[in-house]
């Protein structure tokens, strides 16, 4: 049960490096919120375990069929029939790859396959706090390459924005740190950035807070690592590294959101990072779940790995509520939107927003160029 601590870890690591992961989590000084999140998770975990072991799993009644069809059509017809207004979206790096940001684990294009130049002991080290303390440079060099502000949101981001505009979004839980949800206009109160964000940063020693602009200036001026103005500490963006606690908002929100979820949509995630991956097991038993991804994922959740059931059931004979759509997230979202009757609206929003962003970038570049010219002219006159 101790392995179910709510710090950032990976399923595969939990068995092989079980003790190390628990020890790291325990050393992190859990907040009250985290403690409450942890205990509710542990209770859920224990109750399933006991129910299984004591054979009180429920009666043998056949499970109620929730979806007419186990595909996008089945999900859309469920949403329409039940007028669903409490949809939760869970997302991973796959919703941003079409914007040009690599994910972690895709073969060839994934980040983990392209980190040789940083000379790391192992690929995940770049996001491990212990390694960061030893050598923060690789992380900042990578951050420079992937810095938010250089990319535009995808169709998928605007699909989630439209869900919200139509008052159908209960919450969007993202593992992404690229801030593209914010750029797409998903409001802060509907957004849970489970693995933190580049939006703000803190000094690791004195905790002084820094803005994204301050960090960006330093990183792009090659002042790597950025050093605190008040002490010799390194300033790290508020993204959650392996071994760090997840944000308070995550722990608070999951306690109330998932029990009222009407439909869960999971997009672009391998569902291997815990505790995020196990959230799929927190929705009610009769809540339909749709996975939109290039590959099947989530059919082995945290609980099912321990042999306690759980995970997406689309491959099981007695599946009543789970569906998947295999392919690119953007295509999956367009299909969903078309079937919900707002495909054209989605295409229009995407086009309009991208035009707006392009225009703003052009104006920004023009301003910078003019400012550079003025500086140059001043220099010339001095000379
Ligand atoms: P992952 O483990 O790399 O998995 C990505 C999943 O998405 C895989 O199953 C891919 O097959 C799938 N995929 C990739 N591209 C597409 C696409 N266009 N359409 C459909 N499916 C696609 O990433 P996870 O998000 O599951 O792992 C969580 C990590 C990744 C978090 O800690 C993140 O912080 C981290 N991450 C975030 C970003 C970002 O912010 N954009 C980028 C890279 C990694």
Short mmCIF file of C-alpha atoms and ligand atoms in Angstrom, two decimals:
data_model
loop_
_atom_site.label_atom_id
_atom_site.label_comp_id
_atom_site.label_asym_id
_atom_site.label_seq_id
_atom_site.Cartn_x
_atom_site.Cartn_y
_atom_site.Cartn_z
CA UNK A 1 0.00 0.00 0.00
CA UNK A 2 2.89 2.33 0.67
CA UNK A 3 3.75 2.15 -3.03
CA UNK A 4 0.43 3.87 -3.77
CA UNK A 5 1.85 7.16 -2.45
CA UNK A 6 0.91 10.15 -4.56
CA UNK A 7 4.30 11.20 -5.79
CA UNK A 8 5.31 11.03 -9.41
CA UNK A 9 6.44 7.54 -10.38
CA UNK A 10 6.10 4.98 -13.09
CA UNK A 11 4.21 1.70 -12.95
CA UNK A 12 7.18 -0.31 -14.16
CA UNK A 13 9.39 1.24 -11.50
CA UNK A 14 7.00 0.43 -8.70
CA UNK A 15 7.86 -3.23 -8.64
CA UNK A 16 11.53 -3.11 -9.53
CA UNK A 17 12.46 -0.03 -7.54
CA UNK A 18 9.64 -0.27 -5.03
CA UNK A 19 11.64 0.59 -1.94
CA UNK A 20 13.47 3.45 -3.60
CA UNK A 21 10.24 5.04 -4.86
CA UNK A 22 8.51 4.76 -1.47
CA UNK A 23 11.53 6.13 0.32
CA UNK A 24 11.64 9.11 -2.04
CA UNK A 25 7.95 9.80 -1.53
CA UNK A 26 8.30 9.59 2.24
CA UNK A 27 11.24 11.96 2.25
CA UNK A 28 9.21 14.58 0.49
CA UNK A 29 7.22 15.77 3.52
CA UNK A 30 3.64 15.19 2.36
CA UNK A 31 1.17 18.04 2.82
CA UNK A 32 -2.22 17.52 4.50
CA UNK A 33 -3.88 17.50 1.11
CA UNK A 34 -1.52 14.88 -0.12
CA UNK A 35 -2.06 12.84 2.99
CA UNK A 36 -5.82 12.94 2.47
CA UNK A 37 -5.45 12.05 -1.21
CA UNK A 38 -3.15 9.21 -0.29
CA UNK A 39 -5.43 7.81 2.38
CA UNK A 40 -8.49 7.87 0.14
CA UNK A 41 -6.48 6.11 -2.53
CA UNK A 42 -5.26 3.54 -0.02
CA UNK A 43 -8.79 2.92 1.28
CA UNK A 44 -10.07 2.36 -2.24
CA UNK A 45 -7.13 0.04 -2.85
CA UNK A 46 -7.65 -1.88 0.39
CA UNK A 47 -11.40 -2.20 -0.03
CA UNK A 48 -10.96 -3.74 -3.48
CA UNK A 49 -8.29 -6.06 -2.10
CA UNK A 50 -10.46 -7.20 0.81
CA UNK A 51 -13.57 -7.58 -1.36
CA UNK A 52 -11.59 -9.76 -3.73
CA UNK A 53 -9.96 -11.84 -1.01
CA UNK A 54 -13.15 -12.32 0.99
CA UNK A 55 -15.18 -13.17 -2.09
CA UNK A 56 -17.63 -10.30 -1.47
CA UNK A 57 -16.96 -8.72 -4.80
CA UNK A 58 -20.67 -8.38 -5.51
CA UNK A 59 -23.39 -10.64 -6.75
CA UNK A 60 -23.12 -12.74 -9.87
CA UNK A 61 -25.72 -10.65 -11.70
CA UNK A 62 -24.63 -9.90 -15.26
CA UNK A 63 -23.23 -6.37 -15.47
CA UNK A 64 -25.59 -3.73 -16.83
CA UNK A 65 -24.72 -2.84 -20.43
CA UNK A 66 -23.82 0.83 -20.48
CA UNK A 67 -22.84 1.41 -24.13
CA UNK A 68 -24.84 0.26 -27.17
CA UNK A 69 -21.62 0.02 -29.16
CA UNK A 70 -18.03 -0.05 -27.92
CA UNK A 71 -16.74 2.71 -30.16
CA UNK A 72 -17.01 6.47 -30.71
CA UNK A 73 -20.61 6.09 -31.95
CA UNK A 74 -21.54 4.32 -28.71
CA UNK A 75 -19.94 7.10 -26.63
CA UNK A 76 -21.62 9.86 -28.67
CA UNK A 77 -25.03 8.24 -28.42
CA UNK A 78 -24.53 7.86 -24.62
CA UNK A 79 -23.57 11.55 -24.28
CA UNK A 80 -26.59 12.67 -26.31
CA UNK A 81 -29.08 10.32 -24.63
CA UNK A 82 -27.96 11.30 -21.13
CA UNK A 83 -27.28 14.95 -21.89
CA UNK A 84 -23.89 14.58 -20.20
CA UNK A 85 -22.50 17.74 -18.62
CA UNK A 86 -19.76 16.26 -16.45
CA UNK A 87 -17.15 14.92 -18.81
CA UNK A 88 -13.58 14.51 -17.56
CA UNK A 89 -10.70 14.51 -20.03
CA UNK A 90 -7.36 12.97 -19.09
CA UNK A 91 -4.50 13.77 -21.44
CA UNK A 92 -0.85 12.99 -22.07
CA UNK A 93 1.98 14.00 -24.36
CA UNK A 94 0.21 12.47 -27.40
CA UNK A 95 -2.19 15.44 -27.63
CA UNK A 96 0.77 17.74 -28.31
CA UNK A 97 2.91 15.71 -30.72
CA UNK A 98 1.14 17.16 -33.75
CA UNK A 99 2.20 20.60 -32.49
CA UNK A 100 5.81 19.42 -32.86
CA UNK A 101 6.53 18.50 -29.22
CA UNK A 102 7.88 14.95 -28.90
CA UNK A 103 6.32 12.59 -26.34
CA UNK A 104 8.40 10.40 -24.01
CA UNK A 105 7.92 6.86 -25.17
CA UNK A 106 7.07 6.76 -28.89
CA UNK A 107 9.71 4.71 -30.69
CA UNK A 108 12.16 6.81 -32.80
CA UNK A 109 10.46 10.24 -32.25
CA UNK A 110 10.02 9.99 -28.44
CA UNK A 111 12.26 12.06 -26.17
CA UNK A 112 13.68 9.02 -24.41
CA UNK A 113 15.18 7.84 -27.70
CA UNK A 114 16.81 11.18 -28.42
CA UNK A 115 18.68 12.13 -25.27
CA UNK A 116 22.09 10.62 -26.09
CA UNK A 117 23.67 14.07 -26.46
CA UNK A 118 23.03 14.80 -22.78
CA UNK A 119 25.08 11.81 -21.62
CA UNK A 120 22.61 10.72 -18.98
CA UNK A 121 22.94 7.62 -16.77
CA UNK A 122 19.44 6.65 -18.05
CA UNK A 123 16.83 8.65 -20.05
CA UNK A 124 14.47 9.36 -17.15
CA UNK A 125 17.35 10.95 -15.19
CA UNK A 126 16.67 14.23 -17.00
CA UNK A 127 13.41 14.47 -15.00
CA UNK A 128 14.74 13.07 -11.72
CA UNK A 129 15.28 15.46 -8.83
CA UNK A 130 18.36 13.65 -7.50
CA UNK A 131 20.09 13.95 -10.89
CA UNK A 132 18.92 17.56 -11.30
CA UNK A 133 20.63 18.49 -8.01
CA UNK A 134 23.83 16.92 -9.33
CA UNK A 135 23.64 18.36 -12.84
CA UNK A 136 20.78 20.70 -13.82
CA UNK A 137 22.26 21.61 -17.24
CA UNK A 138 20.75 18.81 -19.37
CA UNK A 139 17.25 19.66 -18.15
CA UNK A 140 17.63 23.36 -19.00
CA UNK A 141 19.12 22.62 -22.39
CA UNK A 142 16.16 20.39 -23.17
CA UNK A 143 13.77 22.99 -21.73
CA UNK A 144 15.20 25.52 -24.17
CA UNK A 145 14.46 23.19 -27.08
CA UNK A 146 10.92 22.52 -25.92
CA UNK A 147 10.11 25.89 -24.39
CA UNK A 148 6.41 26.85 -24.29
CA UNK A 149 5.54 29.78 -26.50
CA UNK A 150 7.15 28.22 -29.55
CA UNK A 151 4.24 25.88 -30.29
CA UNK A 152 0.55 26.20 -31.16
CA UNK A 153 -2.30 24.15 -29.64
CA UNK A 154 -3.64 21.21 -31.64
CA UNK A 155 -7.16 20.32 -32.81
CA UNK A 156 -7.31 18.16 -29.72
CA UNK A 157 -6.74 21.14 -27.39
CA UNK A 158 -9.48 23.08 -29.15
CA UNK A 159 -11.83 20.09 -28.88
CA UNK A 160 -11.40 20.25 -25.08
CA UNK A 161 -11.93 24.03 -25.21
CA UNK A 162 -15.20 23.47 -27.11
CA UNK A 163 -16.32 20.85 -24.58
CA UNK A 164 -15.88 23.57 -21.98
CA UNK A 165 -17.62 26.26 -24.05
CA UNK A 166 -20.59 23.91 -24.36
CA UNK A 167 -20.61 23.43 -20.57
CA UNK A 168 -19.89 19.73 -20.86
CA UNK A 169 -16.43 19.72 -19.28
CA UNK A 170 -16.18 18.93 -15.57
CA UNK A 171 -12.36 19.06 -15.58
CA UNK A 172 -9.36 18.56 -17.82
CA UNK A 173 -6.52 16.63 -16.18
CA UNK A 174 -3.29 16.93 -18.10
CA UNK A 175 0.14 15.39 -17.59
CA UNK A 176 1.57 17.90 -20.03
CA UNK A 177 3.83 20.73 -19.03
CA UNK A 178 3.73 22.61 -22.34
CA UNK A 179 0.94 25.04 -21.27
CA UNK A 180 -0.89 24.51 -24.59
CA UNK A 181 -4.20 24.05 -22.74
CA UNK A 182 -3.85 27.58 -21.41
CA UNK A 183 -2.95 28.91 -24.85
CA UNK A 184 -6.08 27.22 -26.24
CA UNK A 185 -8.17 29.11 -23.67
CA UNK A 186 -9.17 26.34 -21.26
CA UNK A 187 -9.81 28.33 -18.06
CA UNK A 188 -7.68 27.80 -14.97
CA UNK A 189 -10.58 26.51 -12.86
CA UNK A 190 -11.22 23.70 -15.35
CA UNK A 191 -7.58 22.73 -15.60
CA UNK A 192 -5.53 20.38 -13.42
CA UNK A 193 -1.89 20.35 -14.47
CA UNK A 194 -0.99 17.15 -12.68
CA UNK A 195 2.71 17.32 -13.43
CA UNK A 196 2.98 21.06 -12.95
CA UNK A 197 3.78 23.67 -15.56
CA UNK A 198 6.42 26.02 -16.93
CA UNK A 199 4.07 28.86 -16.01
CA UNK A 200 5.99 29.64 -12.80
CA UNK A 201 9.22 28.65 -11.09
CA UNK A 202 10.80 28.60 -7.63
CA UNK A 203 14.25 28.77 -6.12
CA UNK A 204 15.01 25.30 -4.78
CA UNK A 205 16.72 26.81 -1.72
CA UNK A 206 14.73 29.83 -0.51
CA UNK A 207 11.50 29.13 -2.52
CA UNK A 208 11.41 32.65 -4.01
CA UNK A 209 8.87 32.63 -6.84
CA UNK A 210 9.79 33.54 -10.45
CA UNK A 211 7.67 34.24 -13.53
CA UNK A 212 7.82 32.35 -16.81
CA UNK A 213 9.21 35.49 -18.50
CA UNK A 214 12.08 35.73 -15.99
CA UNK A 215 12.99 32.05 -16.52
CA UNK A 216 12.64 32.28 -20.28
CA UNK A 217 14.96 35.32 -20.42
CA UNK A 218 17.64 33.45 -18.47
CA UNK A 219 17.31 30.17 -20.36
CA UNK A 220 17.36 31.86 -23.77
CA UNK A 221 20.34 34.03 -22.76
CA UNK A 222 22.13 30.75 -21.94
CA UNK A 223 22.30 31.59 -18.25
CA UNK A 224 21.98 27.92 -17.40
CA UNK A 225 21.05 27.05 -14.73
CA UNK A 226 19.17 30.22 -13.71
CA UNK A 227 20.30 31.29 -10.23
CA UNK A 228 18.10 32.94 -7.60
CA UNK A 229 18.46 36.70 -7.10
CA UNK A 230 18.43 36.32 -3.29
CA UNK A 231 20.57 33.23 -2.69
CA UNK A 232 22.81 30.77 -4.57
CA UNK A 233 19.89 28.35 -5.22
CA UNK A 234 18.91 27.09 -8.68
CA UNK A 235 15.52 28.28 -10.01
CA UNK A 236 13.50 25.36 -11.35
CA UNK A 237 10.25 25.64 -13.30
CA UNK A 238 7.32 24.24 -11.30
CA UNK A 239 7.15 21.00 -13.23
CA UNK A 240 6.90 17.80 -11.21
CA UNK A 241 9.96 15.59 -11.43
CA UNK A 242 9.98 11.89 -10.60
CA UNK A 243 10.13 11.72 -6.81
CA UNK A 244 8.33 15.06 -6.25
CA UNK A 245 4.84 15.58 -4.87
CA UNK A 246 2.02 16.41 -7.24
CA UNK A 247 0.36 19.84 -6.89
CA UNK A 248 -2.20 20.46 -4.16
CA UNK A 249 -4.88 21.17 -6.76
CA UNK A 250 -4.51 17.64 -8.12
CA UNK A 251 -5.05 16.05 -4.70
CA UNK A 252 -8.01 18.29 -3.89
CA UNK A 253 -9.76 17.95 -7.25
CA UNK A 254 -9.61 14.17 -7.58
CA UNK A 255 -11.42 13.76 -4.28
CA UNK A 256 -14.63 15.29 -5.63
CA UNK A 257 -14.39 15.13 -9.45
CA UNK A 258 -14.12 11.47 -10.32
CA UNK A 259 -17.09 10.20 -8.30
CA UNK A 260 -19.39 12.50 -10.32
CA UNK A 261 -17.85 11.86 -13.73
CA UNK A 262 -20.41 10.97 -16.43
CA UNK A 263 -17.99 10.15 -19.25
CA UNK A 264 -14.19 9.82 -19.13
CA UNK A 265 -12.16 10.58 -22.26
CA UNK A 266 -8.48 9.64 -22.18
CA UNK A 267 -6.24 10.96 -24.97
CA UNK A 268 -2.61 10.61 -26.01
CA UNK A 269 -1.22 8.81 -22.99
CA UNK A 270 0.58 5.53 -22.48
CA UNK A 271 -0.98 5.56 -18.97
CA UNK A 272 2.24 4.38 -17.38
CA UNK A 273 2.99 7.25 -15.01
CA UNK A 274 1.50 6.91 -11.53
CA UNK A 275 -0.56 8.08 -9.75
CA UNK A 276 -2.11 9.73 -12.84
CA UNK A 277 -2.72 6.43 -14.67
CA UNK A 278 -4.80 5.01 -11.81
CA UNK A 279 -7.31 7.86 -12.00
CA UNK A 280 -9.15 5.85 -14.66
CA UNK A 281 -10.26 3.50 -11.86
CA UNK A 282 -11.80 6.28 -9.77
CA UNK A 283 -14.89 6.91 -11.92
CA UNK A 284 -18.16 5.12 -11.03
CA UNK A 285 -18.54 1.54 -12.33
CA UNK A 286 -21.23 2.65 -14.77
CA UNK A 287 -19.24 5.53 -16.26
CA UNK A 288 -18.27 4.96 -19.92
CA UNK A 289 -14.61 5.49 -20.81
CA UNK A 290 -13.12 6.26 -24.21
CA UNK A 291 -9.42 5.95 -25.03
CA UNK A 292 -8.17 7.92 -28.06
CA UNK A 293 -4.57 6.92 -28.70
CA UNK A 294 -2.17 5.48 -31.27
CA UNK A 295 -1.91 2.31 -29.21
CA UNK A 296 -4.03 0.52 -26.65
CA UNK A 297 -3.19 1.62 -23.12
CA UNK A 298 -4.62 1.46 -19.63
CA UNK A 299 -5.85 -2.10 -19.79
CA UNK A 300 -3.18 -2.77 -17.15
CA UNK A 301 -3.83 -0.12 -14.50
CA UNK A 302 -2.03 0.28 -11.17
CA UNK A 303 -4.59 -1.95 -9.47
CA UNK A 304 -4.66 -4.64 -12.15
CA UNK A 305 -0.88 -4.92 -12.00
CA UNK A 306 -1.26 -5.99 -8.39
CA UNK A 307 -3.91 -8.50 -9.47
CA UNK A 308 -6.86 -6.55 -8.03
CA UNK A 309 -8.82 -5.79 -11.20
CA UNK A 310 -9.04 -2.26 -12.56
CA UNK A 311 -7.96 -0.78 -15.85
CA UNK A 312 -9.85 -0.29 -19.10
CA UNK A 313 -11.95 -3.31 -19.96
CA UNK A 314 -12.29 -3.06 -23.75
CA UNK A 315 -10.45 -6.36 -24.24
CA UNK A 316 -12.51 -8.25 -21.69
CA UNK A 317 -15.47 -10.42 -22.63
CA UNK A 318 -17.73 -8.85 -20.01
CA UNK A 319 -16.91 -5.25 -21.05
CA UNK A 320 -20.00 -3.06 -20.73
CA UNK A 321 -18.65 0.48 -20.89
CA UNK A 322 -15.17 0.92 -22.40
CA UNK A 323 -14.31 1.91 -25.97
CA UNK A 324 -11.17 2.84 -27.84
CA UNK A 325 -10.31 4.75 -31.00
CA UNK A 326 -6.90 3.87 -32.40
CA UNK A 327 -5.10 6.59 -34.36
CA UNK A 328 -4.08 10.22 -34.05
CA UNK A 329 -5.76 12.26 -31.32
CA UNK A 330 -6.61 15.08 -33.72
CA UNK A 331 -8.45 12.70 -36.08
CA UNK A 332 -10.21 11.06 -33.13
CA UNK A 333 -11.37 14.45 -31.85
CA UNK A 334 -12.60 15.52 -35.29
CA UNK A 335 -14.56 12.25 -35.55
CA UNK A 336 -16.05 12.82 -32.08
CA UNK A 337 -16.89 16.44 -32.85
CA UNK A 338 -18.45 15.54 -36.22
CA UNK A 339 -20.64 12.93 -34.56
CA UNK A 340 -21.58 15.36 -31.77
CA UNK A 341 -22.64 17.79 -34.48
CA UNK A 342 -19.94 20.42 -33.99
CA UNK A 343 -17.13 19.33 -36.33
CA UNK A 344 -17.32 22.49 -38.47
CA UNK A 345 -17.23 24.66 -35.37
CA UNK A 346 -14.06 22.85 -34.24
CA UNK A 347 -12.33 23.28 -37.62
CA UNK A 348 -13.32 26.96 -37.71
CA UNK A 349 -12.07 27.59 -34.14
CA UNK A 350 -8.74 25.88 -34.91
CA UNK A 351 -8.24 27.94 -38.08
CA UNK A 352 -9.26 31.24 -36.48
CA UNK A 353 -7.09 30.75 -33.38
CA UNK A 354 -4.03 29.71 -35.38
CA UNK A 355 -4.42 32.78 -37.59
CA UNK A 356 -4.68 34.95 -34.48
CA UNK A 357 -1.55 33.41 -32.92
CA UNK A 358 0.41 33.75 -36.19
CA UNK A 359 -0.59 37.42 -36.44
CA UNK A 360 0.42 38.12 -32.85
CA UNK A 361 3.76 36.37 -33.35
CA UNK A 362 4.42 38.42 -36.46
CA UNK A 363 3.63 41.65 -34.61
CA UNK A 364 5.87 40.58 -31.73
CA UNK A 365 8.74 39.76 -34.12
CA UNK A 366 8.27 43.14 -35.84
CA UNK A 367 8.38 44.96 -32.49
CA UNK A 368 11.56 43.12 -31.50
CA UNK A 369 13.17 43.91 -34.84
CA UNK A 370 12.30 47.58 -34.52
CA UNK A 371 13.57 47.68 -30.93
CA UNK A 372 16.81 46.05 -32.17
CA UNK A 373 17.12 48.66 -34.91
CA UNK A 374 16.66 51.51 -32.45
CA UNK A 375 19.31 49.97 -30.18
CA UNK A 376 21.62 49.60 -33.20
CA UNK A 377 21.01 53.22 -34.24
CA UNK A 378 21.78 54.44 -30.71
CA UNK A 379 25.00 52.43 -30.77
CA UNK A 380 25.85 53.94 -34.16
CA UNK A 381 25.32 57.48 -32.91
CA UNK A 382 27.53 56.77 -29.91
CA UNK A 383 30.23 55.55 -32.23
P1 LIG B 1 4.15 8.88 -23.17
O1 LIG B 1 4.44 7.82 -22.19
O2 LIG B 1 5.26 9.36 -24.03
O3 LIG B 1 2.97 8.33 -24.09
C1 LIG B 1 2.43 9.03 -25.17
C2 LIG B 1 1.32 8.19 -25.75
O4 LIG B 1 0.68 8.95 -26.75
C3 LIG B 1 1.80 6.91 -26.42
O5 LIG B 1 0.91 5.87 -26.10
C4 LIG B 1 1.77 7.24 -27.92
O6 LIG B 1 1.48 6.12 -28.71
C5 LIG B 1 0.62 8.21 -27.97
N1 LIG B 1 0.71 9.20 -29.03
C6 LIG B 1 1.76 9.96 -29.42
N2 LIG B 1 1.40 10.83 -30.37
C7 LIG B 1 0.08 10.62 -30.60
C8 LIG B 1 -0.87 11.21 -31.47
N3 LIG B 1 -0.58 12.23 -32.29
N4 LIG B 1 -2.13 10.74 -31.44
C9 LIG B 1 -2.48 9.71 -30.61
N5 LIG B 1 -1.62 9.12 -29.75
C10 LIG B 1 -0.36 9.58 -29.75
O7 LIG B 1 3.51 10.17 -22.49
P2 LIG B 1 2.49 10.26 -21.28
O8 LIG B 1 1.89 11.58 -21.38
O9 LIG B 1 1.62 9.07 -21.19
O10 LIG B 1 3.50 10.20 -20.05
C11 LIG B 1 3.43 11.14 -19.09
C12 LIG B 1 4.65 12.03 -19.03
C13 LIG B 1 5.03 12.61 -20.35
C14 LIG B 1 4.34 13.21 -18.19
O11 LIG B 1 5.14 13.22 -17.06
C15 LIG B 1 4.59 14.46 -19.04
O12 LIG B 1 5.07 15.53 -18.31
C16 LIG B 1 5.55 13.98 -20.05
N6 LIG B 1 5.69 14.73 -21.30
C17 LIG B 1 4.97 15.85 -21.57
C18 LIG B 1 5.15 16.52 -22.76
C19 LIG B 1 4.35 17.77 -23.04
O13 LIG B 1 4.12 18.55 -22.14
N7 LIG B 1 3.92 17.98 -24.27
C20 LIG B 1 6.07 16.04 -23.70
C21 LIG B 1 6.81 14.90 -23.40
C22 LIG B 1 6.60 14.26 -22.19
#
